[in-house]
Coordinates of C-alpha atoms (C1' of nucleotides) in Angstrom, one line a residue:
Chain A
M1 CA 37.4 37.4 17.4
G2 CA 35.0 40.1 18.3
H3 CA 35.5 41.7 14.9
H4 CA 32.6 41.7 12.5
S5 CA 33.1 40.1 9.2
C6 CA 33.4 43.5 7.4
C7 CA 36.4 44.3 9.6
N8 CA 38.2 41.1 8.5
Q9 CA 37.7 41.4 4.8
Q10 CA 40.5 43.9 4.3
K11 CA 43.0 46.0 6.1
V12 CA 41.0 48.5 8.0
K13 CA 42.4 51.7 9.3
R14 CA 42.0 52.4 13.0
G15 CA 42.5 55.4 15.2
L16 CA 41.4 58.9 14.7
W17 CA 39.4 59.9 11.6
S18 CA 41.0 62.3 9.2
P19 CA 39.0 65.3 7.8
E20 CA 39.2 63.5 4.4
E21 CA 37.6 60.4 5.8
D22 CA 34.9 62.4 7.5
E23 CA 34.2 64.2 4.3
K24 CA 33.9 60.9 2.4
L25 CA 31.5 59.4 5.0
I26 CA 29.4 62.6 5.1
R27 CA 29.2 62.7 1.3
F28 CA 28.2 59.1 1.1
I29 CA 25.6 59.3 3.9
T30 CA 24.1 62.5 2.5
T31 CA 23.7 61.1 -0.9
H32 CA 22.7 57.6 -0.1
G33 CA 21.6 57.5 3.5
Y34 CA 22.6 54.6 5.6
G35 CA 21.2 51.2 5.5
C36 CA 23.7 48.5 5.8
W37 CA 26.7 49.8 7.6
S38 CA 28.9 46.9 6.5
E39 CA 28.5 48.2 2.9
V40 CA 29.3 51.8 3.7
P41 CA 33.1 51.6 3.8
E42 CA 33.5 50.0 0.4
K43 CA 30.9 52.2 -1.2
A44 CA 32.2 55.3 0.4
G45 CA 35.8 54.5 -0.4
L46 CA 36.9 54.2 3.2
Q47 CA 39.3 51.7 4.7
R48 CA 37.3 51.4 7.9
C49 CA 35.0 48.8 9.1
G50 CA 31.3 49.4 9.0
K51 CA 31.1 49.5 12.7
S52 CA 33.6 52.3 12.9
C53 CA 31.7 54.3 10.3
R54 CA 28.5 53.9 12.2
L55 CA 30.2 55.0 15.4
R56 CA 31.8 58.0 13.7
W57 CA 28.5 59.0 12.2
I58 CA 26.4 58.5 15.3
N59 CA 28.8 60.1 17.8
Y60 CA 30.3 62.9 15.8
L61 CA 29.1 63.6 12.3
R62 CA 25.4 63.3 12.6
P63 CA 23.9 66.7 11.9
D64 CA 21.7 66.9 15.0
I65 CA 24.5 66.4 17.4
R66 CA 24.7 68.9 20.2
R67 CA 28.2 69.8 21.2
G68 CA 29.6 71.8 24.0
R69 CA 29.1 71.9 27.7
F70 CA 26.2 70.1 29.4
T71 CA 23.8 72.6 30.7
P72 CA 22.8 72.4 34.4
E73 CA 19.4 71.1 33.3
E74 CA 21.0 68.4 31.3
E75 CA 23.2 67.5 34.3
K76 CA 20.2 67.2 36.6
L77 CA 18.4 65.1 34.0
I78 CA 21.3 62.8 33.7
I79 CA 21.5 62.5 37.5
S80 CA 17.8 61.8 37.7
L81 CA 17.8 59.3 34.9
H82 CA 21.0 57.6 36.1
G83 CA 19.4 57.2 39.5
A84 CA 16.5 55.5 37.8
V85 CA 18.2 53.2 35.3
G86 CA 21.9 53.2 36.1
N87 CA 24.5 52.9 33.4
R88 CA 22.0 52.6 30.6
W89 CA 23.6 55.3 28.6
A90 CA 21.6 54.8 25.5
H91 CA 18.4 55.2 27.4
I92 CA 19.6 58.2 29.1
A93 CA 20.8 59.7 25.9
S94 CA 17.4 59.1 24.3
H95 CA 16.0 61.7 26.7
L96 CA 18.7 64.2 25.8
P97 CA 18.2 65.1 22.2
G98 CA 21.4 65.6 20.3
R99 CA 23.5 64.0 23.0
T100 CA 25.2 60.7 22.5
D101 CA 25.4 57.8 24.9
N102 CA 29.2 58.0 24.5
E103 CA 29.2 61.6 25.5
I104 CA 27.0 61.1 28.5
K105 CA 29.0 58.1 29.5
N106 CA 32.3 60.1 29.3
Y107 CA 30.7 62.9 31.2
W108 CA 29.5 60.7 33.9
N109 CA 32.7 58.9 34.3
S110 CA 34.7 62.0 34.6
W111 CA 32.3 63.2 37.2
I112 CA 32.7 60.0 39.2
K113 CA 36.4 60.4 39.0
K114 CA 36.1 63.9 40.4
K115 CA 33.8 62.8 43.1
L116 CA 35.9 59.9 44.2
K117 CA 38.8 62.1 44.5
K118 CA 36.9 64.3 46.9
P119 CA 34.8 61.7 48.6
S120 CA 33.4 63.2 51.7
K121 CA 33.8 66.9 51.5
P122 CA 30.7 68.3 49.9
S123 CA 31.4 72.0 50.1
T124 CA 28.4 74.2 50.1
N125 CA 30.4 77.2 51.4
T126 CA 31.1 79.2 48.3
T127 CA 33.2 81.7 50.2
S128 CA 35.9 79.2 50.4
I129 CA 35.8 78.9 46.7
I130 CA 35.8 82.5 45.7
D131 CA 39.3 83.0 46.9
H132 CA 40.6 81.2 43.9
N133 CA 41.9 83.3 41.1
S134 CA 41.1 81.2 38.2
Q135 CA 37.5 81.7 37.1
Q136 CA 37.6 78.4 35.3
Q137 CA 38.8 76.6 38.4
Q138 CA 36.2 78.3 40.4
H139 CA 33.5 77.3 37.9
Q140 CA 34.7 73.7 38.1
R141 CA 34.7 73.7 41.8
L142 CA 31.3 75.2 42.0
Q143 CA 30.0 72.6 39.7
L144 CA 31.5 69.9 41.8
A145 CA 30.3 71.4 45.0
N146 CA 26.8 71.7 43.6
Y147 CA 26.9 68.1 42.5
N148 CA 28.2 66.9 45.8
T149 CA 25.6 68.9 47.6
I150 CA 22.9 67.5 45.4
T151 CA 24.0 63.9 45.8
S152 CA 24.7 64.1 49.4
Q153 CA 21.4 65.7 50.1
Q154 CA 19.7 63.0 48.0
D155 CA 21.5 60.3 50.0
I156 CA 20.4 61.9 53.2
F157 CA 16.9 62.4 51.9
F158 CA 16.5 58.8 50.9
T159 CA 17.6 57.5 54.2
Q160 CA 15.4 59.8 56.2
D161 CA 12.1 58.7 57.7
I162 CA 9.0 59.8 55.9
G163 CA 8.2 62.6 58.2
T164 CA 11.5 64.2 57.8
K165 CA 11.2 63.8 54.1
S166 CA 8.1 65.9 54.1
Q167 CA 10.0 68.6 55.9
V168 CA 12.8 68.4 53.4
L169 CA 10.5 68.4 50.5
L170 CA 8.7 71.5 51.7
Q171 CA 11.4 73.5 53.3
D172 CA 14.4 72.8 51.2
S173 CA 13.7 74.0 47.7
T174 CA 17.4 74.0 46.9
L175 CA 17.3 70.2 46.8
F176 CA 17.4 69.2 43.2
N177 CA 16.5 72.6 41.8
S178 CA 17.5 76.0 41.0
P179 CA 15.3 79.0 41.9
N180 CA 13.4 79.1 38.7
Q181 CA 12.5 75.4 38.7
L182 CA 9.3 73.7 39.5
F183 CA 8.4 70.4 40.9
F184 CA 5.5 68.5 39.4
F185 CA 3.3 66.1 41.3
D186 CA 0.3 64.2 40.2
S187 CA -2.8 63.9 42.3
G188 CA -1.6 60.6 43.8
S189 CA 1.6 62.2 44.8
L190 CA -0.2 65.2 46.2
D191 CA -2.3 63.0 48.3
S192 CA 0.8 61.3 49.6
I193 CA 2.5 64.5 50.4
T194 CA -0.7 65.8 52.1
N195 CA -0.8 62.8 54.2
I196 CA 2.8 63.2 55.1
I197 CA 2.3 66.8 56.1
N198 CA -0.9 66.2 58.0
D199 CA 0.3 63.3 60.0
A200 CA 3.9 62.6 60.0
T201 CA 3.5 60.1 62.7
N202 CA 1.0 58.2 60.8
R203 CA 3.4 56.3 58.6
S204 CA 2.2 56.1 55.0
T205 CA 3.2 53.3 52.7
T206 CA 3.9 55.9 50.0
N207 CA 7.4 55.5 48.7
S208 CA 8.4 59.0 49.2
A209 CA 11.9 58.5 47.8
S210 CA 10.6 57.2 44.5
L211 CA 8.0 60.0 44.5
F212 CA 10.7 62.5 44.9
Q213 CA 12.8 60.8 42.3
E214 CA 9.9 60.9 39.8
S215 CA 9.2 64.5 40.5
S216 CA 12.8 65.3 40.0
V217 CA 12.8 63.6 36.7
L218 CA 9.7 65.4 35.6
N219 CA 11.2 68.6 36.8
S220 CA 14.3 68.1 34.8
E221 CA 12.4 67.0 31.7
F222 CA 10.3 70.1 32.0
C223 CA 13.2 72.4 32.4
W224 CA 14.9 70.8 29.5
Q225 CA 11.9 71.4 27.3
V226 CA 11.7 75.0 28.4
E227 CA 15.3 75.5 27.6
Q228 CA 14.8 73.9 24.2
Q229 CA 12.0 76.2 23.4
Q230 CA 14.0 79.2 24.4
Q231 CA 16.6 78.2 22.0
Q232 CA 14.4 77.4 19.1
V233 CA 14.6 80.8 17.5
Q234 CA 16.2 79.6 14.4
T235 CA 14.4 78.2 11.4
S236 CA 17.2 75.8 10.6
P237 CA 16.1 72.2 10.5
Y238 CA 18.9 71.6 13.1
A239 CA 17.6 74.2 15.4
I240 CA 15.9 71.5 17.4
G241 CA 18.0 70.6 20.4
M242 CA 20.8 73.0 19.8
D243 CA 22.1 75.6 22.1
S244 CA 24.5 78.5 21.9
N245 CA 27.4 76.1 22.5
Y246 CA 26.5 74.3 19.3
L247 CA 29.4 74.1 17.0
P248 CA 28.4 73.8 13.4
P249 CA 29.5 70.5 12.0
L250 CA 31.6 70.1 9.0
I251 CA 28.3 69.8 7.1
E252 CA 26.5 72.8 8.3
S253 CA 24.6 73.3 5.1
M254 CA 23.8 69.7 4.7
V255 CA 20.3 68.5 4.4
P256 CA 19.7 65.3 6.1
P257 CA 19.2 62.5 3.7
M258 CA 16.5 61.0 5.8
E259 CA 14.8 61.8 8.9
I260 CA 17.1 61.2 11.8
P261 CA 15.3 58.9 14.1
S262 CA 14.9 60.1 17.6
S263 CA 13.3 58.3 20.5
N264 CA 12.4 61.6 22.1
S265 CA 9.0 62.7 20.8
N266 CA 9.6 66.1 22.3
N267 CA 11.6 66.9 19.3
N268 CA 8.3 67.4 17.5
I269 CA 7.2 70.2 19.7
M270 CA 8.0 73.3 17.8
V271 CA 6.9 76.5 19.4
D272 CA 7.9 80.1 19.3
G273 CA 10.4 80.2 22.0
Q274 CA 10.1 83.8 23.1
E275 CA 6.3 83.8 23.1
N276 CA 6.1 80.6 25.0
N277 CA 8.7 81.7 27.5
N278 CA 6.7 84.7 28.3
Q279 CA 3.6 82.7 28.7
L280 CA 5.4 80.3 30.9
N281 CA 6.7 83.0 33.1
E282 CA 3.3 84.5 33.4
W283 CA 1.8 81.1 34.1
S284 CA 4.4 80.2 36.7
S285 CA 4.0 83.4 38.5
Q286 CA 0.2 82.7 38.7
V287 CA 1.0 79.3 40.1
E288 CA 3.3 80.8 42.7
T289 CA 0.7 83.3 43.7
Q290 CA -2.1 80.8 43.8
Q291 CA -0.4 78.1 45.6
C292 CA 2.0 79.9 47.8
C293 CA 4.5 77.2 47.2
P294 CA 6.9 78.7 44.7
S295 CA 9.0 75.6 43.9
Y296 CA 6.3 73.1 43.6
L297 CA 3.5 72.6 41.2
F298 CA 0.8 70.1 41.7
W299 CA 0.6 68.6 38.3
D300 CA -3.0 67.8 37.6
Q301 CA -4.4 71.0 38.9
E302 CA -3.1 72.5 35.7
N303 CA -4.9 70.2 33.4
G304 CA -4.9 72.4 30.4
S305 CA -1.9 73.3 28.3
I306 CA 1.1 74.9 29.7
G307 CA 2.1 78.1 28.0
G308 CA -1.0 78.9 26.1
D309 CA -1.7 77.3 22.8
H310 CA 1.4 75.2 22.9
D311 CA 1.8 72.3 25.2
I312 CA 5.2 72.0 26.8
I313 CA 4.2 68.5 27.8
D314 CA 1.5 66.9 25.9
P315 CA -1.6 66.8 28.2
S316 CA -2.8 63.6 26.6
T317 CA 0.3 62.0 28.0
S318 CA 0.5 64.2 31.0
N319 CA 0.7 61.3 33.4
N320 CA 4.1 61.2 31.9
M321 CA 6.2 59.8 34.6
G322 CA 4.9 56.5 33.4
Q323 CA 5.5 57.6 29.9
I324 CA 9.1 58.5 30.7
L325 CA 9.9 55.5 32.7
S326 CA 7.9 53.1 30.6
S327 CA 10.6 53.5 28.0
F328 CA 12.9 51.8 30.4
P329 CA 12.0 48.1 30.1
S330 CA 13.6 47.1 33.3
L331 CA 11.4 49.2 35.4
Chain B
dA24 C1' 59.1 77.9 30.5
dA25 C1' 59.0 73.1 31.0
dG26 C1' 57.9 68.8 32.7
dA27 C1' 54.4 66.2 35.3
dA28 C1' 49.9 65.1 36.4
dA29 C1' 45.2 65.2 35.5
dT30 C1' 41.4 65.3 32.5
dT31 C1' 38.8 64.8 28.3
dC32 C1' 36.8 62.3 24.8
dA33 C1' 37.1 59.7 20.4
dA34 C1' 37.5 55.3 19.2
dC35 C1' 38.0 50.4 20.0
dC36 C1' 36.7 45.9 22.2
dG37 C1' 33.8 42.4 23.4
dC38 C1' 29.5 40.9 24.2
dC39 C1' 24.6 40.3 23.3
dA40 C1' 20.2 40.3 20.7
dC41 C1' 17.8 39.7 16.7
dG42 C1' 16.5 38.5 12.1
dA43 C1' 17.5 35.9 7.9
dC44 C1' 18.6 31.7 6.1
Chain C
dA1 C1' 17.6 24.2 15.9
dG2 C1' 21.8 26.1 14.5
dT3 C1' 24.7 29.4 12.2
dC4 C1' 25.8 33.8 10.3
dG5 C1' 25.7 38.7 9.7
dT6 C1' 24.7 42.8 11.7
dG7 C1' 23.3 46.6 14.8
dG8 C1' 23.6 48.2 19.2
dC9 C1' 25.3 48.7 23.8
dG10 C1' 28.4 49.4 27.9
dG11 C1' 33.2 49.1 29.4
dT12 C1' 37.7 50.4 28.5
dT13 C1' 41.8 52.5 26.4
dG14 C1' 45.0 55.8 25.2
dA15 C1' 46.2 60.0 22.5
dA16 C1' 45.4 64.7 22.9
dT17 C1' 44.7 68.5 25.6
dT18 C1' 44.6 71.2 29.8
dT19 C1' 46.0 72.3 34.3
dC20 C1' 49.3 72.2 37.9
dT21 C1' 53.8 72.6 40.1

DNA sequence: AAGAAATTCAACCGCCACGAC
DNA sequence: AGTCGTGGCGGTTGAATTTCT
């Protein structure tokens, strides 16, 4: 029960994969590609079920897997997306190129465990942390504190009245972001915020919480893309979506047998990271100067491309909150 | 240094959806 | 319409590893 037919045909091995098994699977996939997973074990000479082979490939052996720590930008994106879609790990993973749903799920679950253990003590006071000797411990605590701060502030934010929200939005640039991050708003959102600012007592029907959530998603998406471009200094076909923490897989020199499908079209954006980064910095400083609002960017006032000739976010789809969230059928 | 406790994460389980027949 | 095979997903487990005492 529960097992697929391929798993019942013969004795299948379970448990951790040995390097030899990995090698067999890699060799098979690289030469034949994958079509029907149920046929893979037999053809590859593995005593595993097809499902297990698929899982092993997708979660570990695939050449475009990113490994290593989640970056702060990834963390924020996960938080944002989880807020939008809940435990739909596959959907969340589709917005984090190279990350697997399993990895994100594990990461989130370990986070929840941490948070549950320290339920109501969001510490924003770093001085109490610095006393610890272990740098790693300090790092972990800072991460937790940061997360607690973010989530507790979010909770507060979402329960505040709309006038208070406007104050939070405009005064607390630490909410959801780090100093070099930007918020994006479309014109509709700008109108809403303007209304909020101009007349906090005239209650608007704008859903400020969702607006904020959307902007945070956009912000994270944007930061993610910037980071990706900064890292794309290699010409390797696997340069996309990899960071300095990337551990070369067993198949470092392998050429993918077929195009690895990715639901994230951003993968196609290949730009010169350094050049684009410089342009971005220049552009953002202009925005800061012009708008006197360093942490917020009003999206459709910058209708052209961001960063010169290369679009960080495709302008043709620049109303991309809909684009992003439209990939979530339940929304 | 050693054992206990906590954490991480690869892998499995069970269910569902979908297409082929 | 019903059955079967398969891919895919989210929840869960437990071995391995790390941290704490």
